mmCIF file of C-alpha atoms and ligand atoms in Angstrom:
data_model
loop_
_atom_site.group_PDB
_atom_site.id
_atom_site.type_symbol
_atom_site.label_atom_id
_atom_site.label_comp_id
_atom_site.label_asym_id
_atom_site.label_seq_id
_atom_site.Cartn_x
_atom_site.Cartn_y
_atom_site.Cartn_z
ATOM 1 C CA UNK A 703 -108.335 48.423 54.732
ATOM 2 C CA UNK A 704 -105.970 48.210 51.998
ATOM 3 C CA UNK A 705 -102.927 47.538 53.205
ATOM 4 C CA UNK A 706 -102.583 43.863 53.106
ATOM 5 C CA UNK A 707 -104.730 42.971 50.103
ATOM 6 C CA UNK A 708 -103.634 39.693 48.291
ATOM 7 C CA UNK A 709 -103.644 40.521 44.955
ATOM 8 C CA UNK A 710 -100.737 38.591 43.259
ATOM 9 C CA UNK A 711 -100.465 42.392 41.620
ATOM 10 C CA UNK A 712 -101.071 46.097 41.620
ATOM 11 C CA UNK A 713 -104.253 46.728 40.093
ATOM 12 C CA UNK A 714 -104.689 48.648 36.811
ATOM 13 C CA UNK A 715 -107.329 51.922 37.289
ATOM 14 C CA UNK A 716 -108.931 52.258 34.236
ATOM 15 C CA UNK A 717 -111.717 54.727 35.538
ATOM 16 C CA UNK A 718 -109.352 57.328 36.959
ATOM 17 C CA UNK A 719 -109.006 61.633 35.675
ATOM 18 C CA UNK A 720 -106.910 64.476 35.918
ATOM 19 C CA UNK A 721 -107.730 67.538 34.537
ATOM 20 C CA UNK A 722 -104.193 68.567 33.078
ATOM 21 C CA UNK A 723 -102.732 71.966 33.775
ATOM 22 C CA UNK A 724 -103.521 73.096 30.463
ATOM 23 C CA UNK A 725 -107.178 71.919 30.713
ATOM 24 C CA UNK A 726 -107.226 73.582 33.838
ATOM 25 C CA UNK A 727 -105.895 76.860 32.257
ATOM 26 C CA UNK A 728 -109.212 76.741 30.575
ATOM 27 C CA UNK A 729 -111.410 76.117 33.305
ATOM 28 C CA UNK A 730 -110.042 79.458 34.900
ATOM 29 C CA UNK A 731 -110.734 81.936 32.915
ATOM 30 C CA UNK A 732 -114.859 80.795 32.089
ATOM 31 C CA UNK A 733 -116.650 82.187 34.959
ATOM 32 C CA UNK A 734 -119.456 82.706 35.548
ATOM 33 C CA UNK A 735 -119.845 80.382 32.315
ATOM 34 C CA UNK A 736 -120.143 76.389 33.988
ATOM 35 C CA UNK A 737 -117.696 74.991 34.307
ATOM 36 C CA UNK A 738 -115.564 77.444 35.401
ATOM 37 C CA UNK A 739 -113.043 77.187 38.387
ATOM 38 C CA UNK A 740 -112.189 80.505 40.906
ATOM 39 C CA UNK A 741 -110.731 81.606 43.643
ATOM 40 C CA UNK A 742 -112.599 80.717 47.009
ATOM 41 C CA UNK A 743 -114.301 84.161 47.262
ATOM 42 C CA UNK A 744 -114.141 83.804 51.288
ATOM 43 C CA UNK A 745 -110.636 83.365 51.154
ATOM 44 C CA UNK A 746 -108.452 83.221 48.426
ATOM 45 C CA UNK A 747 -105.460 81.253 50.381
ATOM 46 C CA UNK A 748 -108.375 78.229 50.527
ATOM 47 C CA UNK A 749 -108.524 75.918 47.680
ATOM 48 C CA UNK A 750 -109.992 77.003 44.633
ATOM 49 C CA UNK A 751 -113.757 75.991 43.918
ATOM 50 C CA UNK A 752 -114.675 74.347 41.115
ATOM 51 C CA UNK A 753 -118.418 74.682 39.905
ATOM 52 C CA UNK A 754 -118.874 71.872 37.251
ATOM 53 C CA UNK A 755 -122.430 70.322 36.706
ATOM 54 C CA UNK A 756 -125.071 71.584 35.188
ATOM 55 C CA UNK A 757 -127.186 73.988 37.446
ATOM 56 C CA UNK A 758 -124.908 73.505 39.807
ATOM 57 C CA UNK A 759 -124.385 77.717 39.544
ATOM 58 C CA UNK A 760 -128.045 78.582 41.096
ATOM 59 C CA UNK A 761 -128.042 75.302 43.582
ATOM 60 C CA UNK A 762 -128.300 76.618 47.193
ATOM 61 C CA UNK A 763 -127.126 73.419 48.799
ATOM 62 C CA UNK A 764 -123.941 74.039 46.847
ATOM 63 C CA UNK A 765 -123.641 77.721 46.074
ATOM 64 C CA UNK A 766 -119.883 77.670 45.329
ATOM 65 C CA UNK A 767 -118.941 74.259 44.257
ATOM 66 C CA UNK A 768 -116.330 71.766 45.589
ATOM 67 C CA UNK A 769 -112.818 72.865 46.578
ATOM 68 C CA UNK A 770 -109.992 71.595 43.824
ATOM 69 C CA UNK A 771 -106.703 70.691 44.594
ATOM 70 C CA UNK A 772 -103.507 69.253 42.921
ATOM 71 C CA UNK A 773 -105.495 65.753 43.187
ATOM 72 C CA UNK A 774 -107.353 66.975 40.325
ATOM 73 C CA UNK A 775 -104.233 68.266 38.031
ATOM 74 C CA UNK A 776 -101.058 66.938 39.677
ATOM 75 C CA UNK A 777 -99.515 63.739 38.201
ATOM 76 C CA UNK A 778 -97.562 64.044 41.531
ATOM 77 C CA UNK A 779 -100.814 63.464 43.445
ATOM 78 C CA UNK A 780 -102.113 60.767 41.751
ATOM 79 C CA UNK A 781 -98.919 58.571 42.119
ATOM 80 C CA UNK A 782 -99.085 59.301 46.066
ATOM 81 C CA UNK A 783 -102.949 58.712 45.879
ATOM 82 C CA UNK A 784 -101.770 55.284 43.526
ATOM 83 C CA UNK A 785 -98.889 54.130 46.291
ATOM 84 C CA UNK A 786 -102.048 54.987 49.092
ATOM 85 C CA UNK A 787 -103.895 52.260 47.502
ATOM 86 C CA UNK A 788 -102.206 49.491 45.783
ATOM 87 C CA UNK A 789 -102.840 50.581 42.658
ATOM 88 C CA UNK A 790 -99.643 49.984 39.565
ATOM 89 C CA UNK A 791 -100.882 51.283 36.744
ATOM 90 C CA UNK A 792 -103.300 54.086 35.801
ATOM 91 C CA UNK A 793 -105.273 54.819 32.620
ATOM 92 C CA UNK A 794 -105.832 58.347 33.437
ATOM 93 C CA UNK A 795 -108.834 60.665 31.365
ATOM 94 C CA UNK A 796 -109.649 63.935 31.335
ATOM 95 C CA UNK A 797 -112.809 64.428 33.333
ATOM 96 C CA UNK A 798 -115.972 65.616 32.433
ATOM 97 C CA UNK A 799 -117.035 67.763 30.108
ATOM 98 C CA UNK A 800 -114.224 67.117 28.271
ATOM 99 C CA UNK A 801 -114.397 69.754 25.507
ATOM 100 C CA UNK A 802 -117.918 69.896 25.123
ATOM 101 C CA UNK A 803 -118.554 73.520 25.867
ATOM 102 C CA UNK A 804 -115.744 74.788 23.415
ATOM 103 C CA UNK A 805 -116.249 76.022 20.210
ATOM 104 C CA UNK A 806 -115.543 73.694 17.124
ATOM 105 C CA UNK A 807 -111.787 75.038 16.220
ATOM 106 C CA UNK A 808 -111.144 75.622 19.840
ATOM 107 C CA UNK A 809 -111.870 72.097 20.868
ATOM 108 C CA UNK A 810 -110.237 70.554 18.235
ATOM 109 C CA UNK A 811 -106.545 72.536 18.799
ATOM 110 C CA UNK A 812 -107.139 71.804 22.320
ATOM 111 C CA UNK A 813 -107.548 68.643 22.207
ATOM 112 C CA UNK A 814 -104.308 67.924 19.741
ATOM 113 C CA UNK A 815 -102.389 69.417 22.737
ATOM 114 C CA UNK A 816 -103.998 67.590 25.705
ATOM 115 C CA UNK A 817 -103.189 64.293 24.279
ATOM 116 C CA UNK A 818 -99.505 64.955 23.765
ATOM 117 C CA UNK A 819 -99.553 66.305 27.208
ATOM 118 C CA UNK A 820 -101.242 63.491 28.210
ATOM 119 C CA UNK A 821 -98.749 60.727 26.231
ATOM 120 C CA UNK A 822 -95.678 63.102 27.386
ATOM 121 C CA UNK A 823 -96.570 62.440 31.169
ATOM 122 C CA UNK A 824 -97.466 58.609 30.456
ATOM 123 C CA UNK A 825 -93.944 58.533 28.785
ATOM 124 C CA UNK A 826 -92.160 60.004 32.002
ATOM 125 C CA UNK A 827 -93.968 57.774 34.287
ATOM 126 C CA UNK A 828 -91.937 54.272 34.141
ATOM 127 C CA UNK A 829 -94.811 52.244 33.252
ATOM 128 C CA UNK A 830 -96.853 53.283 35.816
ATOM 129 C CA UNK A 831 -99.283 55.774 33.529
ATOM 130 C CA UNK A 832 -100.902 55.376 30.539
ATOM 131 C CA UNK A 833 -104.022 57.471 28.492
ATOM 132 C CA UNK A 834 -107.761 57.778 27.381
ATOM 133 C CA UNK A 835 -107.628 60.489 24.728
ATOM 134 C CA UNK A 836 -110.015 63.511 24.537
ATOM 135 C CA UNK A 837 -111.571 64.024 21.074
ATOM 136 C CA UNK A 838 -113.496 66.962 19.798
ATOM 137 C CA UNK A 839 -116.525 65.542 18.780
ATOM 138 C CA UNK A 840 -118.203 68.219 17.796
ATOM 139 C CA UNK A 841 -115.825 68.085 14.348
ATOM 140 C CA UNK A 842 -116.084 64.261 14.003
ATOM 141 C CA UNK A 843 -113.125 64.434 10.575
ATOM 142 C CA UNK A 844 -111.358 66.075 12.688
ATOM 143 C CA UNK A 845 -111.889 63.338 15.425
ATOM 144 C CA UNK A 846 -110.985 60.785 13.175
ATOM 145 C CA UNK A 847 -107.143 62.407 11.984
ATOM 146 C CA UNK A 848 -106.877 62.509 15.554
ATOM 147 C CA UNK A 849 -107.452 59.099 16.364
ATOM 148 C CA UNK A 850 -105.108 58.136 13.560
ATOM 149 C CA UNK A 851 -102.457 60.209 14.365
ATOM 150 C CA UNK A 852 -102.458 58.677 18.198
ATOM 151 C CA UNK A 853 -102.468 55.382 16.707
ATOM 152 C CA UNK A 854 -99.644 55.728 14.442
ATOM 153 C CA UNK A 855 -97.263 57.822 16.775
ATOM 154 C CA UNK A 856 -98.737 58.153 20.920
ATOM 155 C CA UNK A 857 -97.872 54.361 22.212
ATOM 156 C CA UNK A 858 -99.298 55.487 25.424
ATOM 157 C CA UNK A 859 -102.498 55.974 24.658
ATOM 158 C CA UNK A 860 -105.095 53.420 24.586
ATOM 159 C CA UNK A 861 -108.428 54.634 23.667
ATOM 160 C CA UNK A 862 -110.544 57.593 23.810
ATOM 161 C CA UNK A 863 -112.543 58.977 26.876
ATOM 162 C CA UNK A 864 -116.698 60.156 25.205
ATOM 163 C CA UNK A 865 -119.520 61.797 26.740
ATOM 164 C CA UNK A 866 -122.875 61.094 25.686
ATOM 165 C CA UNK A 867 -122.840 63.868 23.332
ATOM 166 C CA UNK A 868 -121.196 63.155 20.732
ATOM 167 C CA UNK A 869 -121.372 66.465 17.840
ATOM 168 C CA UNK A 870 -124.333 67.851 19.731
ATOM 169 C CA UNK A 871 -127.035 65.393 18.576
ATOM 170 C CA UNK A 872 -126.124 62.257 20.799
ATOM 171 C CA UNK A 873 -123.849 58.842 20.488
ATOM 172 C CA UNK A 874 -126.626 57.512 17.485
ATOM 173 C CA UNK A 875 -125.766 60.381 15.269
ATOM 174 C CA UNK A 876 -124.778 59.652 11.488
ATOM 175 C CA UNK A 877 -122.446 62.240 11.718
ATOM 176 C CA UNK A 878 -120.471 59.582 13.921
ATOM 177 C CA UNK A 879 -120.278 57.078 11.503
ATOM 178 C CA UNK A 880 -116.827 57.927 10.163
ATOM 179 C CA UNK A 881 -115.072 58.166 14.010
ATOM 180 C CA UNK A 882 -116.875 54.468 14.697
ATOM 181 C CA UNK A 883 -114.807 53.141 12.018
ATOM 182 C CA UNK A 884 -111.992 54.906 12.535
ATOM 183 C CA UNK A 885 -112.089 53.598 16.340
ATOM 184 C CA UNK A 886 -112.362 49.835 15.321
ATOM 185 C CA UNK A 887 -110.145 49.809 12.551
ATOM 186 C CA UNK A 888 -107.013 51.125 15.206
ATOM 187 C CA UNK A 889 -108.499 48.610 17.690
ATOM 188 C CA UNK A 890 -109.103 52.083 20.437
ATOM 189 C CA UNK A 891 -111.904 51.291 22.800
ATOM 190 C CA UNK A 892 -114.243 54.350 23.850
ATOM 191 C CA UNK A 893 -114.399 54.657 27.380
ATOM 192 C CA UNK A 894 -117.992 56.383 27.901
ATOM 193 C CA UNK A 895 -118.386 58.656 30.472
ATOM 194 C CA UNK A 896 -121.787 60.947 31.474
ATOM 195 C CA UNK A 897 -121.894 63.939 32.245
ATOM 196 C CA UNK A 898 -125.189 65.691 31.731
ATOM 197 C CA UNK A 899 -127.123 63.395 34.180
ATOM 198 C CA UNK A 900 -130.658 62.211 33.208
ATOM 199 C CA UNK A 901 -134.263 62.837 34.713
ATOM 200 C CA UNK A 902 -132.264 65.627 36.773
ATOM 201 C CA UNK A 903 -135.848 67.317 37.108
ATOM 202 C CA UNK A 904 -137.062 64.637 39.469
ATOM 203 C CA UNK A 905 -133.887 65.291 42.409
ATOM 204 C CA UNK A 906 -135.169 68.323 43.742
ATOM 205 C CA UNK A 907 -132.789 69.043 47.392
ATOM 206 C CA UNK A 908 -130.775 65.890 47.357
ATOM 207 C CA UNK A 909 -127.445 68.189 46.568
ATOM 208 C CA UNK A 910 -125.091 65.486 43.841
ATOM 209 C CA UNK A 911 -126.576 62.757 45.870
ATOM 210 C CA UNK A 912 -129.533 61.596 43.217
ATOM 211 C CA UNK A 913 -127.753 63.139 40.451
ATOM 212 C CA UNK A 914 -124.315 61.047 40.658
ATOM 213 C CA UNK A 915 -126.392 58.282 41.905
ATOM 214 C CA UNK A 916 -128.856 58.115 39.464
ATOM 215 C CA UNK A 917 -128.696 60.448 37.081
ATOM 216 C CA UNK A 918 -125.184 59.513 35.785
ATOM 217 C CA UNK A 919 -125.884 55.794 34.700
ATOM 218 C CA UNK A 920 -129.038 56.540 33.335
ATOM 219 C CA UNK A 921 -127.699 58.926 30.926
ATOM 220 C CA UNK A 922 -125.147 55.863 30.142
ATOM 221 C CA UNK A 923 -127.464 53.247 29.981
ATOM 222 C CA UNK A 924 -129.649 55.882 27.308
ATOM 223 C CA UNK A 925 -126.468 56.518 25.800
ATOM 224 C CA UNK A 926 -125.589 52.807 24.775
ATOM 225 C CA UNK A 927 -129.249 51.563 24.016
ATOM 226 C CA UNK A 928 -129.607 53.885 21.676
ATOM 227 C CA UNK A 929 -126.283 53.389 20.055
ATOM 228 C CA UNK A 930 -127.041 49.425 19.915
ATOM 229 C CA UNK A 931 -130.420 49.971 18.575
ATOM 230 C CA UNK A 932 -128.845 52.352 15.815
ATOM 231 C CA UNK A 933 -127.145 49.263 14.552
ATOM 232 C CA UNK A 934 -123.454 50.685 14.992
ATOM 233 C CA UNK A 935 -122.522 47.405 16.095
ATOM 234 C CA UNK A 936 -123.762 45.650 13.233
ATOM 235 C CA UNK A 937 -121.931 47.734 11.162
ATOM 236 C CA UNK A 938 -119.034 48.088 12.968
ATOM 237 C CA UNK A 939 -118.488 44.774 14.357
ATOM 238 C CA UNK A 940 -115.137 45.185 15.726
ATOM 239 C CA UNK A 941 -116.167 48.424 17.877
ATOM 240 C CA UNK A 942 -115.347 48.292 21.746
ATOM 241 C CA UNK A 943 -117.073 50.349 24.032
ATOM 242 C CA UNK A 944 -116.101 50.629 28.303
ATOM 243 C CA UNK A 945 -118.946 51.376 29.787
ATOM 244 C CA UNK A 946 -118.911 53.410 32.949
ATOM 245 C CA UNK A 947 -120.070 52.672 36.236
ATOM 246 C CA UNK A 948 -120.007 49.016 35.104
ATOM 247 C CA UNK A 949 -122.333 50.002 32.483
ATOM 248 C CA UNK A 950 -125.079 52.281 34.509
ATOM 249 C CA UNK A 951 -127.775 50.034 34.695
ATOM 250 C CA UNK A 952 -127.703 48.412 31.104
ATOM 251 C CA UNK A 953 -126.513 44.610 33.075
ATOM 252 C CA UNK A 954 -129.818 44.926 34.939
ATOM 253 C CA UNK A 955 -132.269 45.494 32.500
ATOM 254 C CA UNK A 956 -130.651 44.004 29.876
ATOM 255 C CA UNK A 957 -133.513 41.248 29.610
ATOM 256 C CA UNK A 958 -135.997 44.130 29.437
ATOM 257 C CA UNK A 959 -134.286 45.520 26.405
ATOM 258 C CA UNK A 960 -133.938 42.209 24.723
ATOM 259 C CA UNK A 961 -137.448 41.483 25.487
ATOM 260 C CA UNK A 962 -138.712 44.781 24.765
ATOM 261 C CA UNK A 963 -136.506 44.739 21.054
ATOM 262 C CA UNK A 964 -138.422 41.599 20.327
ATOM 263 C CA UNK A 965 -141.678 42.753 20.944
ATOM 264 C CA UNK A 966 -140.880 45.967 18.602
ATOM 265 C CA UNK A 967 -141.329 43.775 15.230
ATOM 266 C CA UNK A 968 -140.134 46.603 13.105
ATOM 267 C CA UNK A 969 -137.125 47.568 15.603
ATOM 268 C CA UNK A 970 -136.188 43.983 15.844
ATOM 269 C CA UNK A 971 -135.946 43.307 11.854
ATOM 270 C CA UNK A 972 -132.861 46.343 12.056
ATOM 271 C CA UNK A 973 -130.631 44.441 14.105
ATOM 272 C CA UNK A 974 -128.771 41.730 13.329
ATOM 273 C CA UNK A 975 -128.689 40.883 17.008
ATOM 274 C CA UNK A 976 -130.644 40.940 19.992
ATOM 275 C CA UNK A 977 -129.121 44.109 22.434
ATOM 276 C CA UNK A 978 -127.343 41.330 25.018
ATOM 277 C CA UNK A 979 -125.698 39.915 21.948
ATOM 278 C CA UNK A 980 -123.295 43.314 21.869
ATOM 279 C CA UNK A 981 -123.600 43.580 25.583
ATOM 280 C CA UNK A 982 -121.256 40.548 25.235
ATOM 281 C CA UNK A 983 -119.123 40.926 21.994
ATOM 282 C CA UNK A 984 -118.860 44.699 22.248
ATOM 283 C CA UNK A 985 -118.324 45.612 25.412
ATOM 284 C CA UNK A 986 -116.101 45.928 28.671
ATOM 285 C CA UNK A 987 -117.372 47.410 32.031
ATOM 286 C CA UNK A 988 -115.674 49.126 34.485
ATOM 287 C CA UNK A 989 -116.131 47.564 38.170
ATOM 288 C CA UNK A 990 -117.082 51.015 39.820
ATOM 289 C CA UNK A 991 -120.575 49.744 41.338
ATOM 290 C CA UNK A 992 -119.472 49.787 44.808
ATOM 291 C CA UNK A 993 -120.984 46.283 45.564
ATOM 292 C CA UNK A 994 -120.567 42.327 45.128
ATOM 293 C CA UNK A 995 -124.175 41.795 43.723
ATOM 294 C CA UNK A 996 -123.873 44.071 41.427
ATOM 295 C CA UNK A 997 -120.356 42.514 40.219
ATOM 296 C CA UNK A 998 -121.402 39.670 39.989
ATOM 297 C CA UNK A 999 -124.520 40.470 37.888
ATOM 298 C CA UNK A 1000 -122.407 41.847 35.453
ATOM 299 C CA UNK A 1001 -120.197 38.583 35.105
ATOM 300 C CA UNK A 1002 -122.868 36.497 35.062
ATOM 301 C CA UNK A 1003 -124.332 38.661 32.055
ATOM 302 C CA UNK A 1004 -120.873 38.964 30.454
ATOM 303 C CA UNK A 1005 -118.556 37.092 31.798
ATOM 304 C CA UNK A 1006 -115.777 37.523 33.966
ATOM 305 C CA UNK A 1007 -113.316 38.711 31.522
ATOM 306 C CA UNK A 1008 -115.481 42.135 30.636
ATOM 307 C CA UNK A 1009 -114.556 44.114 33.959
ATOM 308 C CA UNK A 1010 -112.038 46.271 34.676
ATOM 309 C CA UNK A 1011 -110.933 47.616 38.124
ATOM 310 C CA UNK A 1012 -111.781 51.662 38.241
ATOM 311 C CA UNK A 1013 -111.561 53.913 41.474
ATOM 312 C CA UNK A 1014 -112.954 57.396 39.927
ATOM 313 C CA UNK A 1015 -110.343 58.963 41.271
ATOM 314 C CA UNK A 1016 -109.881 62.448 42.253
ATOM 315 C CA UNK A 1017 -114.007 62.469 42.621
ATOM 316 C CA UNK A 1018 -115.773 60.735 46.298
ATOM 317 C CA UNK A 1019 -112.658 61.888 48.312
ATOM 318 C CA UNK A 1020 -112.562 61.310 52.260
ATOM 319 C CA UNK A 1021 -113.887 64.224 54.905
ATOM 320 C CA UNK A 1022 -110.010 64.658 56.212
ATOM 321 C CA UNK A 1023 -109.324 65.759 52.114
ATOM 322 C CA UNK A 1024 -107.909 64.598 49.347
ATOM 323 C CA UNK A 1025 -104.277 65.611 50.295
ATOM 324 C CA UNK A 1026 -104.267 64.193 53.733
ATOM 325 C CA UNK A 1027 -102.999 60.148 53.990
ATOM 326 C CA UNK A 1028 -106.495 58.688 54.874
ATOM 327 C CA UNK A 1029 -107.212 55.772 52.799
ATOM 328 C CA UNK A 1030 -110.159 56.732 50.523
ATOM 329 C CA UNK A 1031 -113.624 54.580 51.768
ATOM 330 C CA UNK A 1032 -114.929 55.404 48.133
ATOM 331 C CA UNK A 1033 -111.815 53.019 46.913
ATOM 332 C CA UNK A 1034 -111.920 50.628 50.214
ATOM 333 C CA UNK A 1035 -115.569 50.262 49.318
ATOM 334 C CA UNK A 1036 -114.974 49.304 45.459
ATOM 335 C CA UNK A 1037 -111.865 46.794 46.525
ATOM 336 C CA UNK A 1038 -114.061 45.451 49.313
ATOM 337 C CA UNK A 1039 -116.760 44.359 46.516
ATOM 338 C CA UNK A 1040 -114.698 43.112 44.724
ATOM 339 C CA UNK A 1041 -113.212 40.837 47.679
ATOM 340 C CA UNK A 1042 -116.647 39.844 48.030
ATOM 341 C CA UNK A 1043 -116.203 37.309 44.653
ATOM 342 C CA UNK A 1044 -115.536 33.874 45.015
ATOM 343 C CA UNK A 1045 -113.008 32.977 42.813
ATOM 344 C CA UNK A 1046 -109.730 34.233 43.012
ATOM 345 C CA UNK A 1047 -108.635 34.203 39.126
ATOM 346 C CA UNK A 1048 -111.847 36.385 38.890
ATOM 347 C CA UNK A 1049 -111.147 38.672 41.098
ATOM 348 C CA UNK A 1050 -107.306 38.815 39.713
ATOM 349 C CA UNK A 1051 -108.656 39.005 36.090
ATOM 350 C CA UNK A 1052 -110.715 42.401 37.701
ATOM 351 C CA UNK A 1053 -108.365 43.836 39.596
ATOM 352 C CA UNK A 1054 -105.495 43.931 36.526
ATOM 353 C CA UNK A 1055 -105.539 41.022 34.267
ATOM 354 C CA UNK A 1056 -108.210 41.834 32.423
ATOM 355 C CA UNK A 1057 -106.793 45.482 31.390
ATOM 356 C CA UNK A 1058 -103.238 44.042 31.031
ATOM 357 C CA UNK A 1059 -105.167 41.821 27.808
ATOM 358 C CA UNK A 1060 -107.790 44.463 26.916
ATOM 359 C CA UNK A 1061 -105.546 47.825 26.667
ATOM 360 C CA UNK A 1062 -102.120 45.918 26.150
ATOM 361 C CA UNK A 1063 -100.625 47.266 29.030
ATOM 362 C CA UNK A 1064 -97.480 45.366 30.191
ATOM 363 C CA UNK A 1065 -97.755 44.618 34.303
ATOM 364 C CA UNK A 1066 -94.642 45.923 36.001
ATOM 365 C CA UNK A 1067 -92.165 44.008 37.674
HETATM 366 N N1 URA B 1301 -118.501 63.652 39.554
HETATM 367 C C1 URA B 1301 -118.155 64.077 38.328
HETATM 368 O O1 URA B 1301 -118.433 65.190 37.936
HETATM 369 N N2 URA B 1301 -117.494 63.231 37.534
HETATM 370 C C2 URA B 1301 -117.144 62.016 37.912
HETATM 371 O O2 URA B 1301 -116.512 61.311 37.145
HETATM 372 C C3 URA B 1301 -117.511 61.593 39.192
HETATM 373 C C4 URA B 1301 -118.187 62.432 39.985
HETATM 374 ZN ZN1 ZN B 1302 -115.479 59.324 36.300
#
């Protein structure tokens, strides 16, 4: 349970969304396009449904999506969800897709106005909220005044939430180039997110099972490796990526990709480093991997300094719903691995210290 925890403080959630009203506004007026949102079509007093994933639309085993409630666009319902749980401070994102499935000028107004939304409602909160911006990266100059315009005037915000697409062609794209630098030089982290799942083909009947499972840190882990073996962070040294799902499955097979790099002379000679190099200059991980092993992999790859508490919050909500006051097993399960580590200062530095040095974030009283 979670009452009772002994953290000497309220953790920090840095893996945590709302989809904000105005986002939400969107979402309602798409369908049958995915994602859309609707009324529940057996009865319209019911939640809404939301159909988000790709395919999802002509799955049987989940014909009309998941119901979504204020936990997904209520700032009210993520404090009460925060209280729940011990949680102080939030980092809150936009969910997937983002803006992906927008048009250019479309995604690029909307995303202008989701950020001040987004710094408005961190600014109202007492401390207890803060931002991941959305960027439209299918205009990546427009990306970039974006990012400098947060910088320069939206305190609250602390980085940028990206999918794996980037401006249609991937995270390795030299269309990219100019965001990259733009990120490092205003010190903004990317917090990187899938969506799009990988070697979907291959989860025939398992509903979202194999697909969240699975499907989600592989596309991260592809995501990453590519970008590393691009060189981006050669050439943009002071680049800082947060890697989701405590980095899919890169901390794993990290030795594979280093060993693999080496063996690929001509692949080798273009970076500067080998891939674990980066894994350990350029990147944080968030600790949403459910288990103690697989912590603890991580911070022996990284070190203990590199992971930040997340809960994925409003997704993997109990069977009595989101709204009711059950304590969520999803985030019992992720505090309970993290429990699992030895050494108190570690565990501290995971549960908030590590954010309160990474993103700046001031630890309330
Ligand atoms: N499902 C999603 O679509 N997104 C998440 O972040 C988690 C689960
Ligand atoms: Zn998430």
């Amino acid at each position: 349970s979670i009452e009772g925890r002994n953290y000497d403080h309220g953790s920090i959630d840095v893996h945590t969304h709302c989809y904000l009203p105005r986002y939400m506004e969107v979402l309602r007026n798409r369908h049958p396009n995915v994602p859309y949102v609707i009324p529940d079509p057996r009865d319209s007093t019911l939640d809404e449904r939301y159909v988000i994933l790709p395919g999802e639309d002509n799955d049987p085993t989940s014909a009309i999506g998941r119901p979504i409630g204020e936990e997904y666009f209520c700032v009210k319902e993520k404090l009460r969800y925060m209280d729940r749980h011990g949680i102080a401070i939030s980092v809150m994102s936009l969910a997937n897709p983002w803006l992906d499935f927008l048009p250019k000028d479309d995604a690029v107004a909307m995303s202008t106005l989701l950020n001040d939304d987004l710094q408005e409602i961190s600014e109202d909160s007492k401390g207890r909220l803060y931002g991941f911006a959305t960027l439209a990266t299918q205009d990546p100059i427009a990306a970039c005044k974006e990012v400098e315009r947060l910088a320069t005037s939206q305190r609250m915000i602390k980085g940028v939430i990206l999918g794996t697409s980037g401006a249609g062609k991937g995270l390795d794209d030299p269309a990219l180039e100019p965001l990259y630098e733009t990120l490092a030089k205003h010190n903004f982290p990317v917090f990187l997110h899938p969506h799009y799942g990988l070697g979907n083909e291959h989860y025939n009947n398992t509903g979202h099972s194999l697909f969240l499972a699975l499907g989600f840190p592989f596309e991260t882990t592809m995501a990453i490796s590519r970008l590393i073996l691009s060189g981006a962070f050669d050439r943009h040294t002071n680049l800082k990526f947060l890697l989701a799902h405590a980095g899919g499955t890169l901390p794993f097979l990290a030795g594979r990709l280093d060993s693999c790099v080496s063996g690929d002379h001509e692949m080798c000679d273009k970076l500067m480093h080998p891939p674990t190099y980066y894994m350990k200059k350029n990147f944080y991980y968030d600790s949403v991997i459910y288990t103690t092993p697989a912590l603890q992999s991580v911070i022996d790859l990284v070190g203990s300094d590199k992971l930040m508490y997340g809960t994925d919050n409003p997704f993997f909500p109990p069977k009595e719903g989101a709204r009711s006051d059950a304590e969520w097993p999803s985030t019992a399960k992720n505090y309970d691995a993290i429990d699992g580590l030895e050494d108190e200062s570690v565990r501290n530095a995971i549960v908030y210290g590590n954010a309160s040095n990474i993103l700046g974030i001031d630890l309330l009283e």
